[in-house]
PDB file of C-alpha atoms in Angstrom:
ATOM      1  CA  MET A 125      28.537  65.299 -71.585  1.00 48.00           C
ATOM      2  CA  HIS A 126      27.893  67.316 -68.410  1.00 50.00           C
ATOM      3  CA  ARG A 127      24.112  67.212 -68.912  1.00 50.00           C
ATOM      4  CA  SER A 128      24.191  63.468 -69.624  1.00 50.00           C
ATOM      5  CA  ALA A 129      26.142  62.782 -66.403  1.00 49.00           C
ATOM      6  CA  SER A 130      23.705  64.804 -64.270  1.00 54.00           C
ATOM      7  CA  ARG A 131      20.762  62.960 -65.744  1.00 53.00           C
ATOM      8  CA  LEU A 132      22.408  59.563 -65.048  1.00 46.00           C
ATOM      9  CA  THR A 133      22.998  60.557 -61.413  1.00 50.00           C
ATOM     10  CA  ARG A 134      19.331  61.419 -60.920  1.00 55.00           C
ATOM     11  CA  ILE A 135      18.167  58.130 -62.449  1.00 47.00           C
ATOM     12  CA  LEU A 136      20.449  56.078 -60.176  1.00 46.00           C
ATOM     13  CA  ALA A 137      19.280  58.002 -57.069  1.00 50.00           C
ATOM     14  CA  CYS A 138      15.604  57.356 -57.850  1.00 47.00           C
ATOM     15  CA  ALA A 139      16.232  53.687 -58.615  1.00 48.00           C
ATOM     16  CA  ALA A 140      17.876  53.211 -55.183  1.00 48.00           C
ATOM     17  CA  VAL A 141      14.806  54.391 -53.213  1.00 48.00           C
ATOM     18  CA  PRO A 142      12.544  51.314 -53.656  1.00 46.00           C
ATOM     19  CA  VAL A 143      15.475  49.000 -52.957  1.00 42.00           C
ATOM     20  CA  MET A 144      16.031  50.635 -49.545  1.00 39.00           C
ATOM     21  CA  LEU A 145      12.329  50.499 -48.754  1.00 38.00           C
ATOM     22  CA  VAL A 146      12.190  46.820 -49.588  1.00 39.00           C
ATOM     23  CA  VAL A 147      15.208  46.121 -47.403  1.00 39.00           C
ATOM     24  CA  ALA A 148      13.674  48.128 -44.537  1.00 43.00           C
ATOM     25  CA  GLY A 149      10.382  46.337 -44.976  1.00 45.00           C
ATOM     26  CA  CYS A 150      12.013  42.882 -44.819  1.00 41.00           C
ATOM     27  CA  SER A 151      13.922  43.915 -41.713  1.00 44.00           C
ATOM     28  CA  SER A 152      10.724  45.082 -39.968  1.00 44.00           C
ATOM     29  CA  ASP A 153       8.812  41.891 -40.836  1.00 48.00           C
ATOM     30  CA  GLY A 154      11.554  39.629 -39.462  1.00 44.00           C
ATOM     31  CA  SER A 155      13.825  40.393 -36.531  1.00 45.00           C
ATOM     32  CA  GLY A 156      12.042  43.668 -35.761  1.00 44.00           C
ATOM     33  CA  ASP A 157       9.049  41.801 -34.211  1.00 48.00           C
ATOM     34  CA  SER A 158       9.885  41.691 -30.453  1.00 46.00           C
ATOM     35  CA  GLY A 159       7.080  39.231 -29.679  1.00 48.00           C
ATOM     36  CA  GLY A 160       8.654  36.339 -31.555  1.00 48.00           C
ATOM     37  CA  ALA A 161       6.831  33.963 -33.886  1.00 50.00           C
ATOM     38  CA  PRO A 162       5.356  30.731 -32.446  1.00 52.00           C
ATOM     39  CA  ASP A 163       6.976  27.486 -33.489  1.00 52.00           C
ATOM     40  CA  LYS A 164       5.156  24.320 -34.585  1.00 49.00           C
ATOM     41  CA  ALA A 165       4.520  23.333 -30.948  1.00 49.00           C
ATOM     42  CA  GLY A 166       2.847  26.698 -30.300  1.00 48.00           C
ATOM     43  CA  ARG A 167       5.630  27.990 -28.026  1.00 50.00           C
ATOM     44  CA  SER A 168       7.091  31.480 -28.339  1.00 45.00           C
ATOM     45  CA  SER A 169      10.594  31.547 -29.757  1.00 47.00           C
ATOM     46  CA  SER A 170      11.546  34.302 -27.328  1.00 47.00           C
ATOM     47  CA  GLY A 171      10.040  32.646 -24.214  1.00 49.00           C
ATOM     48  CA  SER A 172      11.491  29.874 -22.053  1.00 50.00           C
ATOM     49  CA  PRO A 173       9.891  26.363 -22.199  1.00 51.00           C
ATOM     50  CA  GLU A 174       7.383  25.573 -19.484  1.00 52.00           C
ATOM     51  CA  ALA A 175       8.747  23.727 -16.446  1.00 53.00           C
ATOM     52  CA  LYS A 176       7.636  20.117 -16.119  1.00 58.00           C
ATOM     53  CA  LYS A 177       4.826  19.742 -13.623  1.00 62.00           C
ATOM     54  CA  THR A 178       5.446  17.380 -10.696  1.00 60.00           C
ATOM     55  CA  PRO A 179       2.671  14.759 -10.486  1.00 67.00           C
ATOM     56  CA  THR A 180       0.577  14.926  -7.339  1.00 85.00           C
ATOM     57  CA  VAL A 181      -0.597  11.875  -5.407  1.00 86.00           C
ATOM     58  CA  ALA A 182      -2.774  11.547  -2.338  1.00 89.00           C
ATOM     59  CA  PRO A 183      -0.797  11.401   0.922  1.00 92.00           C
ATOM     60  CA  ALA A 184      -0.737   8.084   2.770  1.00 94.00           C
ATOM     61  CA  ARG A 185      -3.423   7.792   5.466  1.00 94.00           C
ATOM     62  CA  PHE A 186      -1.308   5.848   7.977  1.00 97.00           C
ATOM     63  CA  ALA A 187       2.157   7.072   8.930  1.00 96.00           C
ATOM     64  CA  GLU A 188       3.107   4.339  11.393  1.00 96.00           C
ATOM     65  CA  LEU A 189       2.342   0.824  12.600  1.00 97.00           C
ATOM     66  CA  PRO A 190       1.564  -0.476  16.081  1.00 97.00           C
ATOM     67  CA  ASP A 191       3.782  -2.950  17.904  1.00 97.00           C
ATOM     68  CA  PRO A 192       2.666  -6.182  16.163  1.00 98.00           C
ATOM     69  CA  CYS A 193       2.799  -8.082  19.478  1.00 98.00           C
ATOM     70  CA  ASP A 194       0.176  -5.640  20.818  1.00 98.00           C
ATOM     71  CA  ALA A 195      -2.010  -5.801  17.711  1.00 98.00           C
ATOM     72  CA  VAL A 196      -4.146  -8.676  19.052  1.00 98.00           C
ATOM     73  CA  ALA A 197      -5.757  -8.469  22.500  1.00 97.00           C
ATOM     74  CA  ALA A 198      -4.396 -10.689  25.280  1.00 97.00           C
ATOM     75  CA  LYS A 199      -7.862 -12.215  25.840  1.00 97.00           C
ATOM     76  CA  THR A 200      -8.118 -13.175  22.185  1.00 98.00           C
ATOM     77  CA  ILE A 201      -4.665 -14.765  22.322  1.00 98.00           C
ATOM     78  CA  GLY A 202      -5.731 -16.742  25.386  1.00 97.00           C
ATOM     79  CA  ASP A 203      -8.913 -17.955  23.682  1.00 97.00           C
ATOM     80  CA  LEU A 204      -7.308 -18.881  20.366  1.00 98.00           C
ATOM     81  CA  VAL A 205      -3.993 -20.260  21.683  1.00 98.00           C
ATOM     82  CA  PRO A 206      -4.626 -22.202  24.927  1.00 95.00           C
ATOM     83  CA  GLU A 207      -1.521 -22.788  27.072  1.00 97.00           C
ATOM     84  CA  VAL A 208       0.357 -20.190  25.031  1.00 97.00           C
ATOM     85  CA  LYS A 209       4.108 -20.343  25.635  1.00 97.00           C
ATOM     86  CA  SER A 210       4.569 -16.582  25.709  1.00 96.00           C
ATOM     87  CA  LYS A 211       1.628 -14.239  26.213  1.00 93.00           C
ATOM     88  CA  SER A 212       3.715 -11.326  24.967  1.00 96.00           C
ATOM     89  CA  GLY A 213       4.446 -13.163  21.715  1.00 98.00           C
ATOM     90  CA  THR A 214       7.613 -13.533  19.671  1.00 98.00           C
ATOM     91  CA  ALA A 215       8.392 -10.542  17.473  1.00 97.00           C
ATOM     92  CA  GLY A 216       9.836 -11.057  14.015  1.00 97.00           C
ATOM     93  CA  LYS A 217      12.962  -9.189  12.945  1.00 94.00           C
ATOM     94  CA  SER A 218      12.472  -5.918  11.079  1.00 93.00           C
ATOM     95  CA  THR A 219      14.886  -3.198   9.981  1.00 93.00           C
ATOM     96  CA  ASP A 220      12.027  -0.730   9.453  1.00 94.00           C
ATOM     97  CA  THR A 221       9.350  -1.093  12.136  1.00 93.00           C
ATOM     98  CA  ALA A 222       7.397   1.869  10.721  1.00 93.00           C
ATOM     99  CA  SER A 223       6.815  -0.085   7.493  1.00 97.00           C
ATOM    100  CA  ARG A 224       6.742  -3.736   8.510  1.00 97.00           C
ATOM    101  CA  GLY A 225       6.528  -5.979  11.538  1.00 98.00           C
ATOM    102  CA  SER A 226       5.267  -9.371  12.701  1.00 98.00           C
ATOM    103  CA  CYS A 227       4.569 -11.382  15.843  1.00 98.00           C
ATOM    104  CA  SER A 228       3.586 -14.986  16.604  1.00 98.00           C
ATOM    105  CA  TRP A 229       2.162 -17.057  19.435  1.00 98.00           C
ATOM    106  CA  ASN A 230       1.929 -20.852  19.886  1.00 98.00           C
ATOM    107  CA  GLY A 231       0.809 -23.282  22.540  1.00 98.00           C
ATOM    108  CA  LEU A 232       0.073 -26.960  23.213  1.00 97.00           C
ATOM    109  CA  GLU A 233      -2.875 -27.831  25.412  1.00 96.00           C
ATOM    110  CA  ASP A 234      -2.503 -31.314  26.945  1.00 95.00           C
ATOM    111  CA  LYS A 235      -5.872 -33.009  27.493  1.00 89.00           C
ATOM    112  CA  GLY A 236      -4.505 -36.254  28.915  1.00 91.00           C
ATOM    113  CA  VAL A 237      -6.153 -39.353  27.483  1.00 90.00           C
ATOM    114  CA  ASP A 238      -8.084 -37.132  25.063  1.00 90.00           C
ATOM    115  CA  GLY A 239      -4.863 -36.095  23.365  1.00 94.00           C
ATOM    116  CA  SER A 240      -3.519 -32.583  22.827  1.00 96.00           C
ATOM    117  CA  GLN A 241      -4.444 -29.512  20.854  1.00 97.00           C
ATOM    118  CA  TYR A 242      -1.776 -27.388  19.179  1.00 98.00           C
ATOM    119  CA  ARG A 243      -2.408 -23.833  17.963  1.00 98.00           C
ATOM    120  CA  TRP A 244      -0.290 -21.226  16.181  1.00 98.00           C
ATOM    121  CA  LEU A 245      -1.234 -17.617  15.468  1.00 98.00           C
ATOM    122  CA  ASP A 246       0.841 -15.001  13.688  1.00 98.00           C
ATOM    123  CA  VAL A 247       0.211 -11.491  12.392  1.00 98.00           C
ATOM    124  CA  SER A 248       2.128  -9.554   9.750  1.00 98.00           C
ATOM    125  CA  LEU A 249       1.770  -5.791   9.262  1.00 98.00           C
ATOM    126  CA  LEU A 250       2.850  -3.833   6.165  1.00 98.00           C
ATOM    127  CA  ARG A 251       2.539  -0.103   5.471  1.00 98.00           C
ATOM    128  CA  TYR A 252       3.152   1.763   2.213  1.00 98.00           C
ATOM    129  CA  ASP A 253       3.998   5.430   1.619  1.00 97.00           C
ATOM    130  CA  SER A 254       2.874   7.408  -1.424  1.00 96.00           C
ATOM    131  CA  ASP A 255       5.511   7.831  -4.148  1.00 94.00           C
ATOM    132  CA  ALA A 256       5.250  11.135  -6.030  1.00 91.00           C
ATOM    133  CA  THR A 257       8.059  10.239  -8.443  1.00 91.00           C
ATOM    134  CA  LEU A 258       6.032   7.266  -9.685  1.00 91.00           C
ATOM    135  CA  ALA A 259       2.674   9.004  -9.213  1.00 94.00           C
ATOM    136  CA  VAL A 260       1.484   6.099  -7.046  1.00 96.00           C
ATOM    137  CA  SER A 261      -0.374   6.555  -3.771  1.00 97.00           C
ATOM    138  CA  GLY A 262       0.241   4.472  -0.678  1.00 97.00           C
ATOM    139  CA  GLU A 263      -3.259   3.062  -1.020  1.00 97.00           C
ATOM    140  CA  GLN A 264      -2.563   1.883  -4.576  1.00 97.00           C
ATOM    141  CA  ARG A 265       0.647   0.212  -3.439  1.00 97.00           C
ATOM    142  CA  ALA A 266      -1.261  -1.489  -0.619  1.00 98.00           C
ATOM    143  CA  GLU A 267      -3.871  -2.733  -3.102  1.00 98.00           C
ATOM    144  CA  ASP A 268      -1.123  -4.404  -5.150  1.00 98.00           C
ATOM    145  CA  SER A 269       0.407  -5.923  -2.017  1.00 98.00           C
ATOM    146  CA  TYR A 270      -2.984  -7.180  -0.849  1.00 98.00           C
ATOM    147  CA  ALA A 271      -3.557  -9.028  -4.134  1.00 98.00           C
ATOM    148  CA  LYS A 272      -0.085 -10.586  -3.935  1.00 98.00           C
ATOM    149  CA  GLU A 273      -0.587 -11.737  -0.335  1.00 98.00           C
ATOM    150  CA  VAL A 274      -3.902 -13.403  -1.217  1.00 98.00           C
ATOM    151  CA  ALA A 275      -2.294 -15.153  -4.192  1.00 98.00           C
ATOM    152  CA  LYS A 276       0.607 -16.241  -1.996  1.00 98.00           C
ATOM    153  CA  ALA A 277      -1.730 -17.824   0.581  1.00 98.00           C
ATOM    154  CA  LYS A 278      -3.688 -19.639  -2.136  1.00 98.00           C
ATOM    155  CA  ALA A 279      -0.458 -20.994  -3.652  1.00 98.00           C
ATOM    156  CA  THR A 280       0.917 -22.460  -0.394  1.00 97.00           C
ATOM    157  CA  GLU A 281       2.988 -25.500  -1.337  1.00 97.00           C
ATOM    158  CA  GLY A 282       1.311 -28.774  -0.360  1.00 96.00           C
ATOM    159  CA  ALA A 283      -1.997 -27.117   0.558  1.00 97.00           C
ATOM    160  CA  LYS A 284      -5.124 -29.202   0.016  1.00 97.00           C
ATOM    161  CA  GLY A 285      -8.747 -28.184  -0.244  1.00 97.00           C
ATOM    162  CA  VAL A 286      -7.922 -24.505  -0.764  1.00 98.00           C
ATOM    163  CA  LYS A 287     -10.976 -22.271  -0.504  1.00 98.00           C
ATOM    164  CA  THR A 288     -11.373 -18.500  -0.496  1.00 98.00           C
ATOM    165  CA  ALA A 289     -14.150 -16.265   0.762  1.00 98.00           C
ATOM    166  CA  ALA A 290     -14.680 -12.579   1.367  1.00 97.00           C
ATOM    167  CA  ALA A 291     -14.265 -11.587   5.013  1.00 96.00           C
ATOM    168  CA  ALA A 292     -16.989  -9.052   5.729  1.00 93.00           C
ATOM    169  CA  GLY A 293     -16.429  -6.204   8.151  1.00 94.00           C
ATOM    170  CA  VAL A 294     -12.622  -6.375   8.123  1.00 97.00           C
ATOM    171  CA  GLY A 295     -10.791  -3.296   6.783  1.00 97.00           C
ATOM    172  CA  ASP A 296     -11.478  -1.931   3.309  1.00 97.00           C
ATOM    173  CA  GLU A 297     -11.219  -5.365   1.694  1.00 98.00           C
ATOM    174  CA  ALA A 298     -10.412  -8.776   3.115  1.00 98.00           C
ATOM    175  CA  THR A 299     -10.169 -12.386   1.978  1.00 98.00           C
ATOM    176  CA  THR A 300     -10.103 -15.585   4.021  1.00 98.00           C
ATOM    177  CA  VAL A 301      -8.095 -18.497   2.603  1.00 98.00           C
ATOM    178  CA  THR A 302      -8.539 -21.920   4.214  1.00 98.00           C
ATOM    179  CA  TYR A 303      -6.800 -25.231   3.547  1.00 98.00           C
ATOM    180  CA  THR A 304      -5.178 -28.260   5.159  1.00 98.00           C
ATOM    181  CA  LEU A 305      -1.457 -28.971   5.160  1.00 97.00           C
ATOM    182  CA  ASN A 306       0.326 -32.134   6.237  1.00 96.00           C
ATOM    183  CA  LYS A 307       3.272 -31.490   8.567  1.00 92.00           C
ATOM    184  CA  THR A 308       5.090 -33.904  10.899  1.00 86.00           C
ATOM    185  CA  ASP A 309       2.654 -36.604   9.760  1.00 89.00           C
ATOM    186  CA  GLU A 310      -0.309 -34.566  10.999  1.00 93.00           C
ATOM    187  CA  ASP A 311      -2.948 -32.659   9.056  1.00 95.00           C
ATOM    188  CA  PHE A 312      -2.943 -29.016  10.136  1.00 98.00           C
ATOM    189  CA  VAL A 313      -5.972 -26.823   9.478  1.00 98.00           C
ATOM    190  CA  TYR A 314      -5.100 -23.325   8.247  1.00 98.00           C
ATOM    191  CA  ALA A 315      -7.075 -20.087   8.033  1.00 98.00           C
ATOM    192  CA  THR A 316      -5.372 -16.979   6.657  1.00 98.00           C
ATOM    193  CA  VAL A 317      -7.091 -13.598   6.556  1.00 98.00           C
ATOM    194  CA  VAL A 318      -5.512 -10.960   4.313  1.00 98.00           C
ATOM    195  CA  THR A 319      -6.826  -7.434   4.820  1.00 98.00           C
ATOM    196  CA  ARG A 320      -6.159  -4.047   3.280  1.00 98.00           C
ATOM    197  CA  THR A 321      -6.891  -1.043   5.442  1.00 98.00           C
ATOM    198  CA  GLU A 322      -6.125   2.268   3.670  1.00 97.00           C
ATOM    199  CA  ASN A 323      -2.360   2.083   2.883  1.00 98.00           C
ATOM    200  CA  GLY A 324      -1.740  -0.870   5.201  1.00 98.00           C
ATOM    201  CA  VAL A 325      -1.944  -4.650   4.711  1.00 98.00           C
ATOM    202  CA  VAL A 326      -2.591  -7.092   7.562  1.00 98.00           C
ATOM    203  CA  THR A 327      -2.026 -10.820   7.076  1.00 98.00           C
ATOM    204  CA  LEU A 328      -3.140 -13.041   9.944  1.00 98.00           C
ATOM    205  CA  THR A 329      -2.611 -16.798   9.915  1.00 98.00           C
ATOM    206  CA  TYR A 330      -4.175 -19.200  12.404  1.00 98.00           C
ATOM    207  CA  ASN A 331      -3.510 -22.942  12.290  1.00 98.00           C
ATOM    208  CA  GLY A 332      -3.760 -25.994  14.508  1.00 98.00           C
ATOM    209  CA  THR A 333      -4.052 -29.755  14.801  1.00 97.00           C
ATOM    210  CA  GLY A 334      -4.981 -32.493  17.244  1.00 96.00           C
ATOM    211  CA  TYR A 335      -2.295 -34.847  18.586  1.00 94.00           C
ATOM    212  CA  ALA A 336      -2.481 -38.340  20.112  1.00 93.00           C
ATOM    213  CA  GLY A 337      -5.950 -39.105  18.838  1.00 90.00           C
ATOM    214  CA  ALA A 338      -7.433 -35.678  19.496  1.00 94.00           C
ATOM    215  CA  LYS A 339      -9.881 -34.409  16.902  1.00 95.00           C
ATOM    216  CA  ASN A 340      -8.658 -31.731  14.517  1.00 96.00           C
ATOM    217  CA  PRO A 341     -10.254 -28.278  14.747  1.00 97.00           C
ATOM    218  CA  SER A 342     -12.858 -27.488  12.114  1.00 97.00           C
ATOM    219  CA  VAL A 343     -12.145 -25.160   9.213  1.00 97.00           C
ATOM    220  CA  THR A 344     -15.129 -23.037  10.256  1.00 97.00           C
ATOM    221  CA  ASP A 345     -13.840 -22.519  13.800  1.00 98.00           C
ATOM    222  CA  MET A 346     -10.333 -21.679  12.585  1.00 98.00           C
ATOM    223  CA  ALA A 347     -11.700 -19.158  10.085  1.00 98.00           C
ATOM    224  CA  LYS A 348     -13.849 -17.492  12.748  1.00 98.00           C
ATOM    225  CA  GLY A 349     -10.858 -17.222  15.072  1.00 98.00           C
ATOM    226  CA  ALA A 350      -8.683 -15.752  12.326  1.00 98.00           C
ATOM    227  CA  VAL A 351     -11.300 -13.132  11.407  1.00 98.00           C
ATOM    228  CA  ARG A 352     -11.698 -12.144  15.063  1.00 98.00           C
ATOM    229  CA  ALA A 353      -7.966 -11.572  15.479  1.00 98.00           C
ATOM    230  CA  ALA A 354      -7.677  -9.815  12.098  1.00 98.00           C
ATOM    231  CA  LYS A 355     -10.349  -7.273  13.090  1.00 98.00           C
ATOM    232  CA  GLU A 356      -8.367  -6.418  16.214  1.00 98.00           C
ATOM    233  CA  ALA A 357      -5.141  -6.020  14.226  1.00 98.00           C
ATOM    234  CA  VAL A 358      -6.848  -3.675  11.753  1.00 98.00           C
ATOM    235  CA  ALA A 359      -8.235  -1.612  14.645  1.00 98.00           C
ATOM    236  CA  ALA A 360      -4.738  -1.459  16.179  1.00 98.00           C
ATOM    237  CA  VAL A 361      -3.313   0.029  12.969  1.00 98.00           C
ATOM    238  CA  ALA A 362      -5.953   2.762  12.990  1.00 97.00           C
ATOM    239  CA  ALA A 363      -5.433   3.445  16.705  1.00 97.00           C
ATOM    240  CA  ALA A 364      -1.680   3.833  16.226  1.00 96.00           C
ATOM    241  CA  ASN A 365      -2.367   6.745  13.870  1.00 96.00           C
ATOM    242  CA  GLU A 366      -4.937   8.606  15.970  1.00 91.00           C
ATOM    243  CA  GLU A 367      -4.242  11.978  17.529  1.00 77.00           C
ATOM    244  CA  PRO A 368      -2.879  11.768  21.108  1.00 68.00           C
ATOM    245  CA  ALA A 369      -6.103  13.213  22.527  1.00 55.00           C
ATOM    246  CA  ALA A 370      -8.152  10.536  20.786  1.00 49.00           C
ATOM    247  CA  LYS A 371      -5.873   7.797  22.130  1.00 50.00           C
ATOM    248  CA  GLU A 372      -6.145   9.087  25.707  1.00 46.00           C
ATOM    249  CA  SER A 373      -9.910   9.544  25.718  1.00 41.00           C
ATOM    250  CA  PRO A 374     -11.774   7.254  23.288  1.00 42.00           C
ATOM    251  CA  GLU A 375     -14.986   7.829  25.267  1.00 43.00           C
ATOM    252  CA  ALA A 376     -14.775  11.580  24.665  1.00 44.00           C
ATOM    253  CA  SER A 377     -14.234  11.003  20.945  1.00 40.00           C
ATOM    254  CA  ALA A 378     -17.277   8.731  20.773  1.00 41.00           C
ATOM    255  CA  GLU A 379     -19.425  11.307  22.599  1.00 47.00           C
ATOM    256  CA  ALA A 380     -18.228  14.091  20.301  1.00 45.00           C
ATOM    257  CA  ALA A 381     -19.060  12.009  17.220  1.00 41.00           C
ATOM    258  CA  ALA A 382     -22.527  11.213  18.588  1.00 44.00           C
ATOM    259  CA  GLY A 383     -23.225  14.911  19.183  1.00 46.00           C
ATOM    260  CA  GLU A 384     -22.419  15.973  15.603  1.00 43.00           C
TER     261      GLU A 384
END
């Protein structure tokens, strides 16, 4: 009996060895790996998830707008709006002058027996900032606004003979919209120039009519006048965002550019 018991003890001890090795092996293959196994998305189970990257957008070119009543030169106002009531213009209300503003001028030139000529000119300035949360640049926002302003001018209620044409040499893109509109029993001739310049949008409207038998202005002349004023407004937006030194000495800037 004693010999049988000793033999049984040795058999049980030997049988236990592979079991322990298997257990140790399983433990080493699993939790013993400090690197961690990648999941289906390829991320380490022991590492933290990557932080979401913030989208980057180009900064807006223009940071401010000029005084809209100074956006068109006094000489141009005098030429386009004879007998103007207020040379300084009438500013529109705005709660954010850095992003939007407007100004208008009007005048009635009495030509006696030849009747009278009425003219109205107004300019609207809009500026858009870049929006990183939406990944949209100020220029892209201005492009959308430009398209909407053109569509708005073309859809003017009661407008007749609506025509559109590209306005060359005005900003980055510009469209002239012309039409006639009957008001106070008179046919007014309209010319609206919508321009995008970088992240800004300039809308300039010029209209007029002849009273008491006076001949109405031509569409061509009104369009030319509107383009002239629009070019000045676009230049005013750029000037408002120049460095102080450039504003004080434009001649020096021109000479420096010529020497490069």
